PDB file of C-alpha atoms and ligand atoms in Angstrom:
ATOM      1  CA  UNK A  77      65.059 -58.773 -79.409  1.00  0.00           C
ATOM      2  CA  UNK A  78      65.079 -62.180 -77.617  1.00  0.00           C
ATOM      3  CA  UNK A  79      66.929 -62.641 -74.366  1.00  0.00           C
ATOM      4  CA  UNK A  80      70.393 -62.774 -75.894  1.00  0.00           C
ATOM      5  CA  UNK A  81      70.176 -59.150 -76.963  1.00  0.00           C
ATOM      6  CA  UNK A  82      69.803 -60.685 -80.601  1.00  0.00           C
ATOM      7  CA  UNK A  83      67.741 -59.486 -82.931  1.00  0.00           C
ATOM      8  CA  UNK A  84      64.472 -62.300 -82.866  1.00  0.00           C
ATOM      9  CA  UNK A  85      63.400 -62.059 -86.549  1.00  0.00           C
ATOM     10  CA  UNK A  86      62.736 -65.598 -86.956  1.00  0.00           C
ATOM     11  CA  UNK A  87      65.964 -65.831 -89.552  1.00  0.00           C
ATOM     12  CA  UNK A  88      68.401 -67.650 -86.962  1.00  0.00           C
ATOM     13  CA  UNK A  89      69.984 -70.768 -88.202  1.00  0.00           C
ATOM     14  CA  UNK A  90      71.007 -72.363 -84.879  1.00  0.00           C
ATOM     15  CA  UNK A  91      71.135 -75.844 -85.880  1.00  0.00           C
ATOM     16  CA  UNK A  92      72.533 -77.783 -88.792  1.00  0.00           C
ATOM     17  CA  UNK A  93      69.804 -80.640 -89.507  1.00  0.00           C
ATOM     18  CA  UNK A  94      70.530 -83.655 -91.787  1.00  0.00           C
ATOM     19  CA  UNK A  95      68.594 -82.147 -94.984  1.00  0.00           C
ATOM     20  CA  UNK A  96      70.749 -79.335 -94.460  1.00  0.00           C
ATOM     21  CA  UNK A  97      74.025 -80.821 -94.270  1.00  0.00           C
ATOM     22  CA  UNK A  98      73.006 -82.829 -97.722  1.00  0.00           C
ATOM     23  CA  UNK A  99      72.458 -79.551 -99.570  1.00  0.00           C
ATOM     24  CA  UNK A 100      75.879 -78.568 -98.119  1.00  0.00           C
ATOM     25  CA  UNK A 101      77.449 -81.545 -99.882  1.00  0.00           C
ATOM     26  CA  UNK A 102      75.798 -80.830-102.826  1.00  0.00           C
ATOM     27  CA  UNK A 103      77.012 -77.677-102.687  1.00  0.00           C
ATOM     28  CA  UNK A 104      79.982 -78.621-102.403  1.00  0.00           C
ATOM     29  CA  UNK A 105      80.022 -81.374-105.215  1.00  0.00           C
ATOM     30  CA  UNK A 106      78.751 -78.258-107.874  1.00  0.00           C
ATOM     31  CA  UNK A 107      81.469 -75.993-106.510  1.00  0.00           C
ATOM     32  CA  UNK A 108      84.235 -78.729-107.608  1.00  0.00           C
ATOM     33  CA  UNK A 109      82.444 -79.561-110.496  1.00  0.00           C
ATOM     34  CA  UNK A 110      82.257 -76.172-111.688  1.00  0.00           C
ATOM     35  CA  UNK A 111      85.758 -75.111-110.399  1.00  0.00           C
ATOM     36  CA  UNK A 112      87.541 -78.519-111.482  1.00  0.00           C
ATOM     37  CA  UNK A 113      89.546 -76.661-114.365  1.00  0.00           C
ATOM     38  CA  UNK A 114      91.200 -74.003-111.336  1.00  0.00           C
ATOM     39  CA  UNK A 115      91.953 -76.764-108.989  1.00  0.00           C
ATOM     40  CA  UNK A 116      93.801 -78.484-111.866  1.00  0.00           C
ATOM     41  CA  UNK A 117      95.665 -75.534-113.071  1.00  0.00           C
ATOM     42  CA  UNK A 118      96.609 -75.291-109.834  1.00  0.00           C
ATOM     43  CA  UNK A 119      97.985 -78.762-108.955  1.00  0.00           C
ATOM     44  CA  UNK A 120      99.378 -78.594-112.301  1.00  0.00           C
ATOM     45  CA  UNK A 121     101.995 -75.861-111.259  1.00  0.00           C
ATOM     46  CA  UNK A 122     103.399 -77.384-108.074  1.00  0.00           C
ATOM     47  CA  UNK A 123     102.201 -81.196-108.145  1.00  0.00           C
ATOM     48  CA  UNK A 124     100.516 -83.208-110.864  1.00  0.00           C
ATOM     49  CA  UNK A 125      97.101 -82.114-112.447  1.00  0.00           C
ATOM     50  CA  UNK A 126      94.897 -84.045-110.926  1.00  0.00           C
ATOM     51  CA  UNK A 127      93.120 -82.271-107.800  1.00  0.00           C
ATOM     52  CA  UNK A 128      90.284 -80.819-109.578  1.00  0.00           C
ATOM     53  CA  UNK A 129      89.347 -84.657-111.478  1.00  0.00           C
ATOM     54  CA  UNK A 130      90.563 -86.064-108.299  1.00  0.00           C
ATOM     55  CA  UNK A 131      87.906 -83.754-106.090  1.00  0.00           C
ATOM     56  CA  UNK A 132      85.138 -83.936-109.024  1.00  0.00           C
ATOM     57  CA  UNK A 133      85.667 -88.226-108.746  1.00  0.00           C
ATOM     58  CA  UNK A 134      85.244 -88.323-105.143  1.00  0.00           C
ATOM     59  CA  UNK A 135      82.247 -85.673-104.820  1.00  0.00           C
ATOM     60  CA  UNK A 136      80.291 -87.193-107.890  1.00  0.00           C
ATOM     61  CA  UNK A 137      80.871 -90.304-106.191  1.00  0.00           C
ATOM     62  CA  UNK A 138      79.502 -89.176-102.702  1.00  0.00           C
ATOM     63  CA  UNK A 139      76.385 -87.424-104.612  1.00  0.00           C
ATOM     64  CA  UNK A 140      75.440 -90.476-105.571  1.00  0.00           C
ATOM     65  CA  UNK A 141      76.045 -92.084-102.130  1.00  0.00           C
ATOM     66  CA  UNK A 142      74.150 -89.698-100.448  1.00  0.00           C
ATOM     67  CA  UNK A 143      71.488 -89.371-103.004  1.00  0.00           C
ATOM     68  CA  UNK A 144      68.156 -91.992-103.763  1.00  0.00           C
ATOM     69  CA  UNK A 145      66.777 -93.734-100.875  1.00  0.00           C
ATOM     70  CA  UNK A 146      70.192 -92.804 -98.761  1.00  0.00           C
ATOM     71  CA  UNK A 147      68.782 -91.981 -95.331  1.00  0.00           C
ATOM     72  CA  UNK A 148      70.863 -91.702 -92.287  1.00  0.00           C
ATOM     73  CA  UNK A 149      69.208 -90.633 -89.078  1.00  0.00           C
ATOM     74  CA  UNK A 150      72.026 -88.795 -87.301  1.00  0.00           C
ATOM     75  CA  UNK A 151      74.251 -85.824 -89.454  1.00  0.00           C
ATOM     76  CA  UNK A 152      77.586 -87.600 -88.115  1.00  0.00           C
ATOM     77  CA  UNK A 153      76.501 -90.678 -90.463  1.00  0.00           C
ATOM     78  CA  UNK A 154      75.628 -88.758 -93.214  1.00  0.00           C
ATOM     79  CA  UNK A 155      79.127 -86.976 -92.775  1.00  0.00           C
ATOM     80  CA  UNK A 156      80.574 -90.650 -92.362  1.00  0.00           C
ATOM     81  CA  UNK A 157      79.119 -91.493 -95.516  1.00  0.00           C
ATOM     82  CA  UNK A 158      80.644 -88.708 -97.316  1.00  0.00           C
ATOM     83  CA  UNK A 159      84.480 -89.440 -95.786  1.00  0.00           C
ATOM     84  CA  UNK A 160      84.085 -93.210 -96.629  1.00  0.00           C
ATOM     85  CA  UNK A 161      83.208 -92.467-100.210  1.00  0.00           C
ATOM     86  CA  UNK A 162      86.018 -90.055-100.310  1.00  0.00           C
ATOM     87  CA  UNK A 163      88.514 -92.500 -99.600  1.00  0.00           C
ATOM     88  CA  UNK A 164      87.047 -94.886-101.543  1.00  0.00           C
ATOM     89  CA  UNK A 165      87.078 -92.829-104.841  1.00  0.00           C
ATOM     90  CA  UNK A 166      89.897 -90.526-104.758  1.00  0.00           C
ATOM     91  CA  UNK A 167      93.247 -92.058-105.794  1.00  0.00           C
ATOM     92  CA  UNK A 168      95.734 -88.818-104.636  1.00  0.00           C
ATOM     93  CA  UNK A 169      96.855 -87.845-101.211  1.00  0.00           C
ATOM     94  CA  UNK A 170      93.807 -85.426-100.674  1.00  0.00           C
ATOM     95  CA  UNK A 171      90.969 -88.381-100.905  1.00  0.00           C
ATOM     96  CA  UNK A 172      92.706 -89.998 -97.455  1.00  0.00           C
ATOM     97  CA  UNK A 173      92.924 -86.318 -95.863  1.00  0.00           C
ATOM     98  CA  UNK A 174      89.377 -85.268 -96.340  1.00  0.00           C
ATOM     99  CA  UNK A 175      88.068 -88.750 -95.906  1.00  0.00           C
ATOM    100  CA  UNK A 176      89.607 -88.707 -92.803  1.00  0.00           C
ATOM    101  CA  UNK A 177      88.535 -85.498 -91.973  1.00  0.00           C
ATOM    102  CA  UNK A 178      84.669 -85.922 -92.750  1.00  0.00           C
ATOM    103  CA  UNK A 179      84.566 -88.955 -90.586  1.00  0.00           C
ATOM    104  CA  UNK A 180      86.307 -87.482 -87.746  1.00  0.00           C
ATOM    105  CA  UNK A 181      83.574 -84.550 -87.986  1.00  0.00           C
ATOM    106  CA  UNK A 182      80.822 -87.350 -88.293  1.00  0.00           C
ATOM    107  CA  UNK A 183      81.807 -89.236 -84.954  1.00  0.00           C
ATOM    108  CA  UNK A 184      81.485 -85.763 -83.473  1.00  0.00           C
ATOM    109  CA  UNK A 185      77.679 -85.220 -84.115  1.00  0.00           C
ATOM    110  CA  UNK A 186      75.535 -88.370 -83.256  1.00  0.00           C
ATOM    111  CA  UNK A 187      72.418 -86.204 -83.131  1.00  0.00           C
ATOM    112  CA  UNK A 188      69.618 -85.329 -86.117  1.00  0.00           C
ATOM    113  CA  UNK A 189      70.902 -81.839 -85.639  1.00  0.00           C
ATOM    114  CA  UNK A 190      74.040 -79.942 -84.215  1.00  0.00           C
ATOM    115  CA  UNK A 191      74.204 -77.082 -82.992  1.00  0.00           C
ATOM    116  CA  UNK A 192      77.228 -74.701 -83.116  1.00  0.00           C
ATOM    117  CA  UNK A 193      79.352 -76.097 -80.269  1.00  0.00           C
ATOM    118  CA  UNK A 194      78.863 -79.456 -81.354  1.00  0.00           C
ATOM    119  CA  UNK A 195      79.891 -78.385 -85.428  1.00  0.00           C
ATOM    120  CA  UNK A 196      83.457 -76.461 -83.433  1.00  0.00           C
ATOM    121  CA  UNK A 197      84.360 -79.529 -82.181  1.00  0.00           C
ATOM    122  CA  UNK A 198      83.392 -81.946 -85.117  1.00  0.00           C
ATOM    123  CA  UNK A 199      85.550 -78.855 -87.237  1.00  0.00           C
ATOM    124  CA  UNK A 200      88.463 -79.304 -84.301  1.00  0.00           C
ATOM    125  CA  UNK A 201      88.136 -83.321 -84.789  1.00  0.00           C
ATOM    126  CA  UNK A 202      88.256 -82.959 -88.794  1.00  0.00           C
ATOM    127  CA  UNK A 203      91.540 -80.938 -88.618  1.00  0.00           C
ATOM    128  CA  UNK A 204      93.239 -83.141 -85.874  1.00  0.00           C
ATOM    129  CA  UNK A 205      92.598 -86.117 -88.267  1.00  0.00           C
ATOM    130  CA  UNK A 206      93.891 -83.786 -91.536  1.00  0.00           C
ATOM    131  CA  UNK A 207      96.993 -83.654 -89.031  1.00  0.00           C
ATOM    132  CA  UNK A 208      97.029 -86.896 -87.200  1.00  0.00           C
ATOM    133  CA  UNK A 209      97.189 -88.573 -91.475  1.00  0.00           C
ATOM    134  CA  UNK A 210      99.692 -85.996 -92.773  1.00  0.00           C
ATOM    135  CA  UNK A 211     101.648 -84.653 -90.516  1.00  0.00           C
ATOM    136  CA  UNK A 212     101.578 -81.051 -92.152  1.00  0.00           C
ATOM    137  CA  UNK A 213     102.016 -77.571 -89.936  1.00  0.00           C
ATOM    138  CA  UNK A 214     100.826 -74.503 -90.369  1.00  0.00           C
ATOM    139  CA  UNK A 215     102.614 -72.626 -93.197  1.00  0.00           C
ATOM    140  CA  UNK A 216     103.113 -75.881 -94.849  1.00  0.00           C
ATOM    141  CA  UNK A 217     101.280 -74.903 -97.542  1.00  0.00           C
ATOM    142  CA  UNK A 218      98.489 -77.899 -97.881  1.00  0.00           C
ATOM    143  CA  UNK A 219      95.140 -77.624 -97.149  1.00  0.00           C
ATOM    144  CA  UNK A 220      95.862 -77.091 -93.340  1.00  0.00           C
ATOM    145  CA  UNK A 221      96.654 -73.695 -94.278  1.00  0.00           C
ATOM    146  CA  UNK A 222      93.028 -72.710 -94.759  1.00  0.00           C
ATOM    147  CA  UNK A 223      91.047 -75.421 -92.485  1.00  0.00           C
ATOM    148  CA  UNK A 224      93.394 -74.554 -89.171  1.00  0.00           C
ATOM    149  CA  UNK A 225      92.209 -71.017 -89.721  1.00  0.00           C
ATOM    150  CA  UNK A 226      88.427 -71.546 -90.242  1.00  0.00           C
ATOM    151  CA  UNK A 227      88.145 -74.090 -87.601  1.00  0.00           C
ATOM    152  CA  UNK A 228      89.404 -71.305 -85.250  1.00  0.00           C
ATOM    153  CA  UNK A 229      87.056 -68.593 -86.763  1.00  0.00           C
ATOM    154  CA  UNK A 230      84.330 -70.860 -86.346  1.00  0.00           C
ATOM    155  CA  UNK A 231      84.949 -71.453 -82.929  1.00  0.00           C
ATOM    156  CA  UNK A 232      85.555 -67.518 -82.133  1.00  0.00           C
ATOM    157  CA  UNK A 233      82.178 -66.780 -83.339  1.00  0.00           C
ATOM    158  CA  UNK A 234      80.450 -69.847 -82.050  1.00  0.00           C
ATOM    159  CA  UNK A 235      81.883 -68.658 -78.549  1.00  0.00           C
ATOM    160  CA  UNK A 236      81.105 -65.171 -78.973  1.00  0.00           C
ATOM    161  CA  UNK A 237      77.513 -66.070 -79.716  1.00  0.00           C
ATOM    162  CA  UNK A 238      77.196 -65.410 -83.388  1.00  0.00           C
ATOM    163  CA  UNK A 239      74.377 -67.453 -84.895  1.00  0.00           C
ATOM    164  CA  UNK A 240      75.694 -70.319 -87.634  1.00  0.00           C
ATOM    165  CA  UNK A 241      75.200 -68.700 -90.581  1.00  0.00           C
ATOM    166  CA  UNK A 242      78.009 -65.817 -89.272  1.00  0.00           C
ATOM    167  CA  UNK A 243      80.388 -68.407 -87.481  1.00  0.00           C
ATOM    168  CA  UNK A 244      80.120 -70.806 -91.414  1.00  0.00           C
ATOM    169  CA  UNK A 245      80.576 -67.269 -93.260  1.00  0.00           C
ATOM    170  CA  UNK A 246      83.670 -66.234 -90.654  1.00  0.00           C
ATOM    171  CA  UNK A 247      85.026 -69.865 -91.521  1.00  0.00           C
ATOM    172  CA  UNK A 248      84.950 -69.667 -94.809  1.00  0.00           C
ATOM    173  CA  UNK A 249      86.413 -65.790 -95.510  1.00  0.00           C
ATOM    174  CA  UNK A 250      89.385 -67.495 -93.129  1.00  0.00           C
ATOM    175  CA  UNK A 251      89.417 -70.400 -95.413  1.00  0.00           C
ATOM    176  CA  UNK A 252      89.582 -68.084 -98.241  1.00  0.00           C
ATOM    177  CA  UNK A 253      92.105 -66.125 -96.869  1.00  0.00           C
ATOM    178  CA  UNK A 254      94.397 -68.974 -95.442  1.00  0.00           C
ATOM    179  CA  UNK A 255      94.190 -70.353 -99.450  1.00  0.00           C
ATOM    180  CA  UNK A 256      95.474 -67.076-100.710  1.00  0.00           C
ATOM    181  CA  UNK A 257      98.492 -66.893 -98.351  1.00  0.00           C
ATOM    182  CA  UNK A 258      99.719 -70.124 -99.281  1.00  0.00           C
ATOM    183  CA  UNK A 259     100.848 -68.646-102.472  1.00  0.00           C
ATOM    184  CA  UNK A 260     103.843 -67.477-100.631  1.00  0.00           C
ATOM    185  CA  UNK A 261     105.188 -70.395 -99.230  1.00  0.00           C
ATOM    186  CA  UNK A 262     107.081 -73.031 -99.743  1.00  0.00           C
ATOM    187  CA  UNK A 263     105.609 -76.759 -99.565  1.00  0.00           C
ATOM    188  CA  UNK A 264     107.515 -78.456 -97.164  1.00  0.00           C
ATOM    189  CA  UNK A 265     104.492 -81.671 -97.427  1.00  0.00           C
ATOM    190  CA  UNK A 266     102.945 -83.419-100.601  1.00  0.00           C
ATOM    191  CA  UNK A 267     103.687 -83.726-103.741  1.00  0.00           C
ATOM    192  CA  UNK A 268     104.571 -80.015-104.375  1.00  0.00           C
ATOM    193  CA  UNK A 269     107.696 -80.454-101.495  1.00  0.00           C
ATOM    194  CA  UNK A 270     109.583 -82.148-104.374  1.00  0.00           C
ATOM    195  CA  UNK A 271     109.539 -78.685-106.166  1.00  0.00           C
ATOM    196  CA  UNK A 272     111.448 -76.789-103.308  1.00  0.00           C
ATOM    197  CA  UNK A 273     112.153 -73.266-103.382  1.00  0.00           C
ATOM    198  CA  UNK A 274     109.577 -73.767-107.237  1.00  0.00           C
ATOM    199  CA  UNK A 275     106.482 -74.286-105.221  1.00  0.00           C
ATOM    200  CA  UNK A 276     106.772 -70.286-103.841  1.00  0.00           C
ATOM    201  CA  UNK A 277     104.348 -68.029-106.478  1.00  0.00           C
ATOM    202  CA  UNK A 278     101.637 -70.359-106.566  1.00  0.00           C
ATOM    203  CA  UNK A 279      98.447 -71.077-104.787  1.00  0.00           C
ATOM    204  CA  UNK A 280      98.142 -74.772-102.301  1.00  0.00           C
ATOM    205  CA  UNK A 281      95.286 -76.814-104.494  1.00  0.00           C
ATOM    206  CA  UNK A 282      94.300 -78.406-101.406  1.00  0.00           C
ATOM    207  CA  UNK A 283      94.155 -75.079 -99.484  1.00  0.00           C
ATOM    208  CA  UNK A 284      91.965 -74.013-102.230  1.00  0.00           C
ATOM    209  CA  UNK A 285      89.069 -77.055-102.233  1.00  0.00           C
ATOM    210  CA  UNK A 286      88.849 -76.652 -98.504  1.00  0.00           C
ATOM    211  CA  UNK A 287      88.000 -73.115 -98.639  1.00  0.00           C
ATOM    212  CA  UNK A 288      85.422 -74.276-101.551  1.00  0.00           C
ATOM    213  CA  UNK A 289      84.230 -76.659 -99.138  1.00  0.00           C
ATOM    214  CA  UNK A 290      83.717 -73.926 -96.326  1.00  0.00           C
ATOM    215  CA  UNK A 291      81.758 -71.258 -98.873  1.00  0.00           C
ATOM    216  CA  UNK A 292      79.623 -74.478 -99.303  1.00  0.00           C
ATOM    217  CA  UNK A 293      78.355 -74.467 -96.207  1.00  0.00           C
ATOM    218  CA  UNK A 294      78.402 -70.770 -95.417  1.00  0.00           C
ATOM    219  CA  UNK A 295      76.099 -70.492 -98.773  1.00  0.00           C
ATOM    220  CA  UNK A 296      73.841 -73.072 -98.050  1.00  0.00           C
ATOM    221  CA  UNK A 297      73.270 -71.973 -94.467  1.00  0.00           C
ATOM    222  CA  UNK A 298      71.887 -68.245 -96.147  1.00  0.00           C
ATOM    223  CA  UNK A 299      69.589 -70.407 -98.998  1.00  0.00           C
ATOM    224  CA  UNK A 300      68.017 -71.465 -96.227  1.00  0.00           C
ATOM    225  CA  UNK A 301      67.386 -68.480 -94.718  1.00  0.00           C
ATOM    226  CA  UNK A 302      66.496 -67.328 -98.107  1.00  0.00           C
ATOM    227  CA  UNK A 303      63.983 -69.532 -98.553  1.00  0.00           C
ATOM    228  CA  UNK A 304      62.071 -68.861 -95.496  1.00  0.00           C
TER     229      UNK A 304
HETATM  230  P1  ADP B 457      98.161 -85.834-104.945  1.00  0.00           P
HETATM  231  O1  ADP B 457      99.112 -84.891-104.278  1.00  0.00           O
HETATM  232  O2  ADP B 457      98.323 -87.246-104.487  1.00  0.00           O
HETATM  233  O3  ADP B 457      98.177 -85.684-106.447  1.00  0.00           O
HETATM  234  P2  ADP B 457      95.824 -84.167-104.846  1.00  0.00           P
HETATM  235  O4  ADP B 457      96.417 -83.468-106.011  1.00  0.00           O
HETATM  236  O5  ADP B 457      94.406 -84.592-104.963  1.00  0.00           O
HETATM  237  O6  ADP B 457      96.688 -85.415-104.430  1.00  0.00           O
HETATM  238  O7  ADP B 457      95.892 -83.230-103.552  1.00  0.00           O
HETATM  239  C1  ADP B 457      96.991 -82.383-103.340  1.00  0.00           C
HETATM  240  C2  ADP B 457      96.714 -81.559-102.086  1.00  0.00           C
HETATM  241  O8  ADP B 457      96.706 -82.401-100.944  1.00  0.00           O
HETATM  242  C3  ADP B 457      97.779 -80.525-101.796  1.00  0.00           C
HETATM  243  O9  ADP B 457      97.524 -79.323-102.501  1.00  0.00           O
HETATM  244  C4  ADP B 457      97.693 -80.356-100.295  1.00  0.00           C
HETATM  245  O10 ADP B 457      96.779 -79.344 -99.936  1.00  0.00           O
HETATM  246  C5  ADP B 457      97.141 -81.670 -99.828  1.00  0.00           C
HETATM  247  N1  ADP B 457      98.175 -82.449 -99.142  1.00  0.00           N
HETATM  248  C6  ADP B 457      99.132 -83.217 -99.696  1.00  0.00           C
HETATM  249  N2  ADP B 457      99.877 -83.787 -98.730  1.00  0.00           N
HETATM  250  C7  ADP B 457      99.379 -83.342 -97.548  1.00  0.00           C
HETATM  251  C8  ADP B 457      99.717 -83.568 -96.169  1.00  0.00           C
HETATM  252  N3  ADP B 457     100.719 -84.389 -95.812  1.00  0.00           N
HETATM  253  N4  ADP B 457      98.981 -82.947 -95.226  1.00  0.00           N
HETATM  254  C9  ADP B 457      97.951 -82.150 -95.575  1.00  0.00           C
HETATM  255  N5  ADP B 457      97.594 -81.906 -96.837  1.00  0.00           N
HETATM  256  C10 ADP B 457      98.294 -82.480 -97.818  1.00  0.00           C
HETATM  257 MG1   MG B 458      97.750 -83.977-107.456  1.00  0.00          MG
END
C-alpha cells in the first residue's frame, strides 16, 4: 500500500500520455467502424441514416490525420487535431458537436500528459462546447444525454481518488447508461425534434457514439495495464 491507502502494485494509470490518447482514438475509430450499421439503424428511426457513415467518415478521416509522421508534442494538440478533422469531414449536425467538443478538451491539456484533474476539466470544457454549439438540455435526448452524465462520473471518481482507469470505466457505464435512457424521451433538438411525440421508443444516435467514444477510452486505459 502506498501513502494513499491504495493498493501500490505498479498497475496505476495516473496519467494519460500522448501515445495513449492515439490508441484511444483508434479505438474509437474501430468501435464506429465496427458499430456503423447500429448507429445507422438508429438515426434511421428518428432522423436520417446517416450517423454511423457520418461517424465512420469523420474517424477514418482523423486516423489518417493522426497516423504517419503526425506528431504533436502536447495531448491537447493531438485532441485538436482530432476535433478539426471532425468538422472538416462530417457533413451532419454531430461533426460540429464533437469537433467542437474535442477541441475544447484539447485547449484544456497543454501538457505531454494529463493527469485526472486536468482530463475532468478538459471533459467539463468538451460538454460546455457540445452546449455552448447546440443549445440542447438534459433530457433532450442528443448526445448530451450520455456525455453530461460521464463528465460528472468522471469527476466524482477523479475527486474521490479513484485512479483513471476507474474514473474512464465510471464515465463510460454513465455514458452507457445516459444512451439507454434516451429511448424514452422525446427529442426536443436535432433532426429527430421534427418527429415529435414519434421520436419516444427509440434510442438518441448521438447519445449512443458518445458512450462508444467513452468505452474507448475506458478500454484502452486497461490494454495498457494489460500489457504491462
Ligand atoms: P444529422 O442530424 O445532421 O443527420 P447525425 O445524424 O450525424 O447528424 O447526428 C445526429 C445526432 O446529433 C443526434 O442523435 C444527437 O445526439 C446529436 N445532435 C443533434 N442536434 C444536437 C444539438 N442541438 N445538441 C446536441 N446534440 C445534437
Ligand atoms: Mg443523421
Amino acid at each position: 500500500m502506498n501513502g494513499n491507502g491504495r493498493a501500490d502494485d505498479g498497475n496505476r494509470v495516473d496519467t494519460l500520455d500522448i501515445a495513449t490518447t492515439r490508441a484511444w482514438i483508434r479505438a474509437a475509430a474501430a468501435a464506429v467502424d465496427r458499430d456503423r450499421e447500429v448507429l445507422t439503424a438508429l438515426d434511421a428511426a428518428i432522423g436520417d441514416a446517416d450517423h454511423g457513415a457520418n461517424m465512420n467518415r469523420g474517424f477514418t478521416a482523423v486516423t489518417a490525420a493522426i497516423g504517419g509522421d503526425y506528431a504533436p508534442e502536447t495531448v491537447g494538440q493531438l485532441l485538436a487535431k482530432v476535433g478539426m478533422t471532425l468538422i472538416s469531414s462530417v457533413g451532419g449536425a454531430s461533426g460540429p458537436l464533437y469537433g467542437s467538443a474535442f477541441r475544447a478538451a484539447g485547449r484544456q491539456l497543454a501538457t505531454p500528459e494529463a493527469d485526472g484533474d486536468q482530463l475532468a476539466l478538459a471533459l467539463r470544457a468538451a460538454l460546455d462546447a457540445v452546449r455552448a454549439l447546440g443549445a440542447a438540455a438534459a433530457g433532450d435526448k442528443t448526445m448530451v444525454d450520455a456525455l453530461m452524465p460521464a463528465v460528472t462520473a468522471f469527476d466524482d471518481a477523479v475527486t474521490s481518488g479513484a485512479e483513471l482507469r476507474a474514473a474512464a470505466r465510471a464515465a463510460s457505464d454513465a455514458a452507457d447508461a445516459g444512451a439507454r435512457a434516451t429511448t424514452p424521451l422525446q427529442a426536443r433538438k436535432g433532426r429527430a425534434s421534427y418527429l415529435g411525440e414519434r421520436s419516444i421508443g427509440h434510442q438518441d444516435p448521438g447519445a449512443t457514439s458518445t458512450a462508444l467514444i467513452f468505452a474507448a477510452l475506458a478500454d484502452t486505459l486497461d490494454a495498457r495495464v494489460a500489457e504491462r
